[in-house]
Amino acid sequence: QVQLVESGGGLVQAGGSLRLSCAASGSIFSIISMGWYRQAPGKQRELVAVITSGGSTNYADSVKGRFTISRDNAKNTVYVQMNSLKPEDTGVYYCNADLRPRITSSIRDYWGQGTQVTVSS
């Protein structure tokens, strides 16, 4: 089994910063990519940022220049540093990993439980 455990959410004022962490554990042969998605009340889940094992990154336009995603391959952990937070960044942030549990496995998609980020105006 694979588990993704997120931490670092909370309440912050507009303009503030938060850092989210997500650690993957369990049966993992290789991780292809890890990333963060978010879901605001009444809205669909959307991509925030993703990073591949090689270090390539992709960001939602709404967070470019404010958020930075990074990864520690040795610890199977992904981080997102969120600066200059805005009320519209409020939502539940979910960690995602595309990985092979075993050498013979196909690539599978895993999700964390989510962590709440609330930005007050």
C-alpha atoms as an extended CHARMM CRD file, in Angstrom:
* protein
*
       121  EXT
         1         1  GLN       CA              0.0000000000        0.0000000000        0.0000000000  PROA      1               0.0000000000
         2         2  VAL       CA              0.9990000000        3.5950000000       -0.6190000000  PROA      2               0.0000000000
         3         3  GLN       CA              0.1910000000        6.4830000000        1.6850000000  PROA      3               0.0000000000
         4         4  LEU       CA              0.5190000000       10.2100000000        1.0920000000  PROA      4               0.0000000000
         5         5  VAL       CA              0.5470000000       12.2760000000        4.2730000000  PROA      5               0.0000000000
         6         6  GLU       CA              0.1890000000       16.0420000000        4.0070000000  PROA      6               0.0000000000
         7         7  SER       CA              1.0410000000       18.6720000000        6.5870000000  PROA      7               0.0000000000
         8         8  GLY       CA              1.4050000000       22.4100000000        6.8800000000  PROA      8               0.0000000000
         9         9  GLY       CA             -2.0410000000       23.7930000000        6.1950000000  PROA      9               0.0000000000
        10        10  GLY       CA             -3.6730000000       26.4290000000        8.3380000000  PROA      10              0.0000000000
        11        11  LEU       CA             -5.0620000000       29.9260000000        8.5980000000  PROA      11              0.0000000000
        12        12  VAL       CA             -3.0350000000       32.8830000000        7.3670000000  PROA      12              0.0000000000
        13        13  GLN       CA             -3.7100000000       36.5160000000        6.5440000000  PROA      13              0.0000000000
        14        14  ALA       CA             -3.5530000000       37.7660000000        2.9880000000  PROA      14              0.0000000000
        15        15  GLY       CA              0.0350000000       38.4270000000        1.9990000000  PROA      15              0.0000000000
        16        16  GLY       CA              1.3300000000       35.7350000000        4.3080000000  PROA      16              0.0000000000
        17        17  SER       CA              3.1010000000       32.4660000000        3.6010000000  PROA      17              0.0000000000
        18        18  LEU       CA              2.6160000000       28.7730000000        4.2150000000  PROA      18              0.0000000000
        19        19  ARG       CA              4.6400000000       25.7020000000        3.3560000000  PROA      19              0.0000000000
        20        20  LEU       CA              2.9220000000       22.4070000000        2.6500000000  PROA      20              0.0000000000
        21        21  SER       CA              4.6870000000       19.0510000000        2.8080000000  PROA      21              0.0000000000
        22        22  CYS       CA              3.6410000000       15.6450000000        1.5370000000  PROA      22              0.0000000000
        23        23  ALA       CA              5.5040000000       12.4330000000        2.2540000000  PROA      23              0.0000000000
        24        24  ALA       CA              4.8680000000        9.2520000000        0.3010000000  PROA      24              0.0000000000
        25        25  SER       CA              5.4470000000        5.9350000000        2.0390000000  PROA      25              0.0000000000
        26        26  GLY       CA              4.7680000000        2.2460000000        1.5540000000  PROA      26              0.0000000000
        27        27  SER       CA              5.4230000000        0.0450000000       -1.4280000000  PROA      27              0.0000000000
        28        28  ILE       CA              7.1310000000        2.4030000000       -3.8770000000  PROA      28              0.0000000000
        29        29  PHE       CA              9.4110000000        1.3430000000       -6.7090000000  PROA      29              0.0000000000
        30        30  SER       CA              9.6230000000        4.6880000000       -8.4750000000  PROA      30              0.0000000000
        31        31  ILE       CA              7.8260000000        8.0230000000       -8.3940000000  PROA      31              0.0000000000
        32        32  ILE       CA              7.1600000000        9.6420000000      -11.7360000000  PROA      32              0.0000000000
        33        33  SER       CA              5.7630000000       12.9290000000      -10.4850000000  PROA      33              0.0000000000
        34        34  MET       CA              4.3190000000       14.5430000000       -7.3940000000  PROA      34              0.0000000000
        35        35  GLY       CA              2.1560000000       17.5760000000       -7.1370000000  PROA      35              0.0000000000
        36        36  TRP       CA             -0.4840000000       19.6320000000       -5.4520000000  PROA      36              0.0000000000
        37        37  TYR       CA             -4.0890000000       20.2470000000       -6.3760000000  PROA      37              0.0000000000
        38        38  ARG       CA             -6.6890000000       22.3340000000       -4.5990000000  PROA      38              0.0000000000
        39        39  GLN       CA            -10.4350000000       22.4910000000       -4.3460000000  PROA      39              0.0000000000
        40        40  ALA       CA            -12.3300000000       25.5600000000       -3.2540000000  PROA      40              0.0000000000
        41        41  PRO       CA            -15.9310000000       25.2850000000       -1.9930000000  PROA      41              0.0000000000
        42        42  GLY       CA            -18.2890000000       24.7570000000       -4.9060000000  PROA      42              0.0000000000
        43        43  LYS       CA            -15.4850000000       24.4440000000       -7.4230000000  PROA      43              0.0000000000
        44        44  GLN       CA            -13.7020000000       21.6240000000       -9.1850000000  PROA      44              0.0000000000
        45        45  ARG       CA            -10.3210000000       20.3700000000       -8.0960000000  PROA      45              0.0000000000
        46        46  GLU       CA             -7.5710000000       22.1570000000      -10.0000000000  PROA      46              0.0000000000
        47        47  LEU       CA             -3.8570000000       21.7820000000      -10.5120000000  PROA      47              0.0000000000
        48        48  VAL       CA             -1.6350000000       24.0170000000       -8.3920000000  PROA      48              0.0000000000
        49        49  ALA       CA              1.8340000000       22.7160000000       -9.2370000000  PROA      49              0.0000000000
        50        50  VAL       CA              3.5690000000       19.5040000000      -10.2350000000  PROA      50              0.0000000000
        51        51  ILE       CA              7.1980000000       18.3560000000      -10.3080000000  PROA      51              0.0000000000
        52        52  THR       CA              8.6760000000       15.3360000000      -12.0560000000  PROA      52              0.0000000000
        53        53  SER       CA             11.4360000000       13.0790000000      -10.7810000000  PROA      53              0.0000000000
        54        54  GLY       CA             13.7660000000       14.9530000000      -13.0970000000  PROA      54              0.0000000000
        55        55  GLY       CA             12.8340000000       18.2920000000      -11.6010000000  PROA      55              0.0000000000
        56        56  SER       CA             10.6080000000       19.6920000000      -14.3370000000  PROA      56              0.0000000000
        57        57  THR       CA              7.8370000000       21.8430000000      -12.9430000000  PROA      57              0.0000000000
        58        58  ASN       CA              4.4710000000       23.1180000000      -14.0580000000  PROA      58              0.0000000000
        59        59  TYR       CA              2.3400000000       25.7300000000      -12.3150000000  PROA      59              0.0000000000
        60        60  ALA       CA             -1.1730000000       27.0380000000      -12.5970000000  PROA      60              0.0000000000
        61        61  ASP       CA             -1.1130000000       30.5520000000      -14.0390000000  PROA      61              0.0000000000
        62        62  SER       CA             -2.7950000000       31.8550000000      -10.9030000000  PROA      62              0.0000000000
        63        63  VAL       CA              0.1410000000       30.8510000000       -8.6750000000  PROA      63              0.0000000000
        64        64  LYS       CA              3.1330000000       31.5230000000      -10.9330000000  PROA      64              0.0000000000
        65        65  GLY       CA              5.6340000000       33.8000000000       -9.2310000000  PROA      65              0.0000000000
        66        66  ARG       CA              4.0980000000       33.1910000000       -5.8000000000  PROA      66              0.0000000000
        67        67  PHE       CA              4.3330000000       29.4270000000       -5.2510000000  PROA      67              0.0000000000
        68        68  THR       CA              7.4080000000       27.2310000000       -5.5510000000  PROA      68              0.0000000000
        69        69  ILE       CA              7.2660000000       23.4460000000       -5.6850000000  PROA      69              0.0000000000
        70        70  SER       CA             10.2590000000       21.3390000000       -4.7100000000  PROA      70              0.0000000000
        71        71  ARG       CA             11.0150000000       17.7310000000       -4.0310000000  PROA      71              0.0000000000
        72        72  ASP       CA             13.3290000000       15.5490000000       -1.9730000000  PROA      72              0.0000000000
        73        73  ASN       CA             13.6310000000       12.3270000000       -3.9590000000  PROA      73              0.0000000000
        74        74  ALA       CA             15.5030000000       10.5410000000       -1.1830000000  PROA      74              0.0000000000
        75        75  LYS       CA             12.6080000000       11.1680000000        1.2100000000  PROA      75              0.0000000000
        76        76  ASN       CA              9.8180000000       10.7670000000       -1.3580000000  PROA      76              0.0000000000
        77        77  THR       CA              8.5790000000       14.1470000000       -0.2100000000  PROA      77              0.0000000000
        78        78  VAL       CA              7.1970000000       17.1180000000       -2.1090000000  PROA      78              0.0000000000
        79        79  TYR       CA              6.8610000000       20.6640000000       -0.7970000000  PROA      79              0.0000000000
        80        80  VAL       CA              5.1120000000       23.7830000000       -1.9550000000  PROA      80              0.0000000000
        81        81  GLN       CA              6.1630000000       27.1500000000       -0.5950000000  PROA      81              0.0000000000
        82        82  MET       CA              3.2330000000       29.5310000000       -0.9080000000  PROA      82              0.0000000000
        83        83  ASN       CA              3.9930000000       33.2440000000       -0.6400000000  PROA      83              0.0000000000
        84        84  SER       CA              1.8780000000       36.3600000000       -1.1110000000  PROA      84              0.0000000000
        85        85  LEU       CA             -1.2250000000       34.3400000000       -0.3690000000  PROA      85              0.0000000000
        86        86  LYS       CA             -4.5900000000       35.6740000000       -1.4760000000  PROA      86              0.0000000000
        87        87  PRO       CA             -8.1020000000       34.8840000000       -0.2250000000  PROA      87              0.0000000000
        88        88  GLU       CA             -8.7530000000       33.1130000000       -3.5290000000  PROA      88              0.0000000000
        89        89  ASP       CA             -6.0320000000       30.5980000000       -2.6150000000  PROA      89              0.0000000000
        90        90  THR       CA             -8.3480000000       29.2560000000        0.0780000000  PROA      90              0.0000000000
        91        91  GLY       CA             -9.2830000000       25.6130000000       -0.3130000000  PROA      91              0.0000000000
        92        92  VAL       CA             -8.3840000000       22.0460000000        0.5020000000  PROA      92              0.0000000000
        93        93  TYR       CA             -4.9780000000       21.2080000000       -0.8910000000  PROA      93              0.0000000000
        94        94  TYR       CA             -4.4130000000       17.6270000000       -2.0000000000  PROA      94              0.0000000000
        95        95  CYS       CA             -1.1090000000       15.9030000000       -2.6160000000  PROA      95              0.0000000000
        96        96  ASN       CA             -0.8990000000       13.6820000000       -5.6850000000  PROA      96              0.0000000000
        97        97  ALA       CA              1.6840000000       11.1520000000       -6.7920000000  PROA      97              0.0000000000
        98        98  ASP       CA              2.0070000000        9.1440000000       -9.9930000000  PROA      98              0.0000000000
        99        99  LEU       CA              4.1840000000        6.1530000000       -9.2050000000  PROA      99              0.0000000000
       100       100  ARG       CA              4.9470000000        2.4790000000       -9.7290000000  PROA      100             0.0000000000
       101       101  PRO       CA              4.4200000000        0.4640000000       -6.5270000000  PROA      101             0.0000000000
       102       102  ARG       CA              6.5370000000       -2.3800000000       -7.9290000000  PROA      102             0.0000000000
       103       103  ILE       CA              8.8870000000       -2.8170000000      -10.8610000000  PROA      103             0.0000000000
       104       104  THR       CA              6.1870000000       -4.7760000000      -12.7130000000  PROA      104             0.0000000000
       105       105  SER       CA              3.3900000000       -2.3120000000      -11.9110000000  PROA      105             0.0000000000
       106       106  SER       CA              1.8280000000        0.1640000000      -14.2440000000  PROA      106             0.0000000000
       107       107  ILE       CA              1.8830000000        3.8220000000      -13.2280000000  PROA      107             0.0000000000
       108       108  ARG       CA             -0.8290000000        4.4670000000      -10.6410000000  PROA      108             0.0000000000
       109       109  ASP       CA             -2.3660000000        7.6220000000       -9.2530000000  PROA      109             0.0000000000
       110       110  TYR       CA             -2.4870000000        8.2530000000       -5.5060000000  PROA      110             0.0000000000
       111       111  TRP       CA             -4.0160000000       11.0360000000       -3.4290000000  PROA      111             0.0000000000
       112       112  GLY       CA             -3.5770000000       12.3460000000        0.0800000000  PROA      112             0.0000000000
       113       113  GLN       CA             -6.4320000000       13.1680000000        2.4160000000  PROA      113             0.0000000000
       114       114  GLY       CA             -6.0900000000       16.9050000000        1.9240000000  PROA      114             0.0000000000
       115       115  THR       CA             -5.1220000000       19.8070000000        4.1480000000  PROA      115             0.0000000000
       116       116  GLN       CA             -7.1130000000       22.9990000000        4.5970000000  PROA      116             0.0000000000
       117       117  VAL       CA             -5.6000000000       26.3380000000        3.6670000000  PROA      117             0.0000000000
       118       118  THR       CA             -7.5820000000       29.4230000000        4.6210000000  PROA      118             0.0000000000
       119       119  VAL       CA             -6.4480000000       32.9160000000        3.6630000000  PROA      119             0.0000000000
       120       120  SER       CA             -8.2710000000       35.7290000000        5.3890000000  PROA      120             0.0000000000
       121       121  SER       CA             -8.6070000000       39.1840000000        3.8750000000  PROA      121             0.0000000000
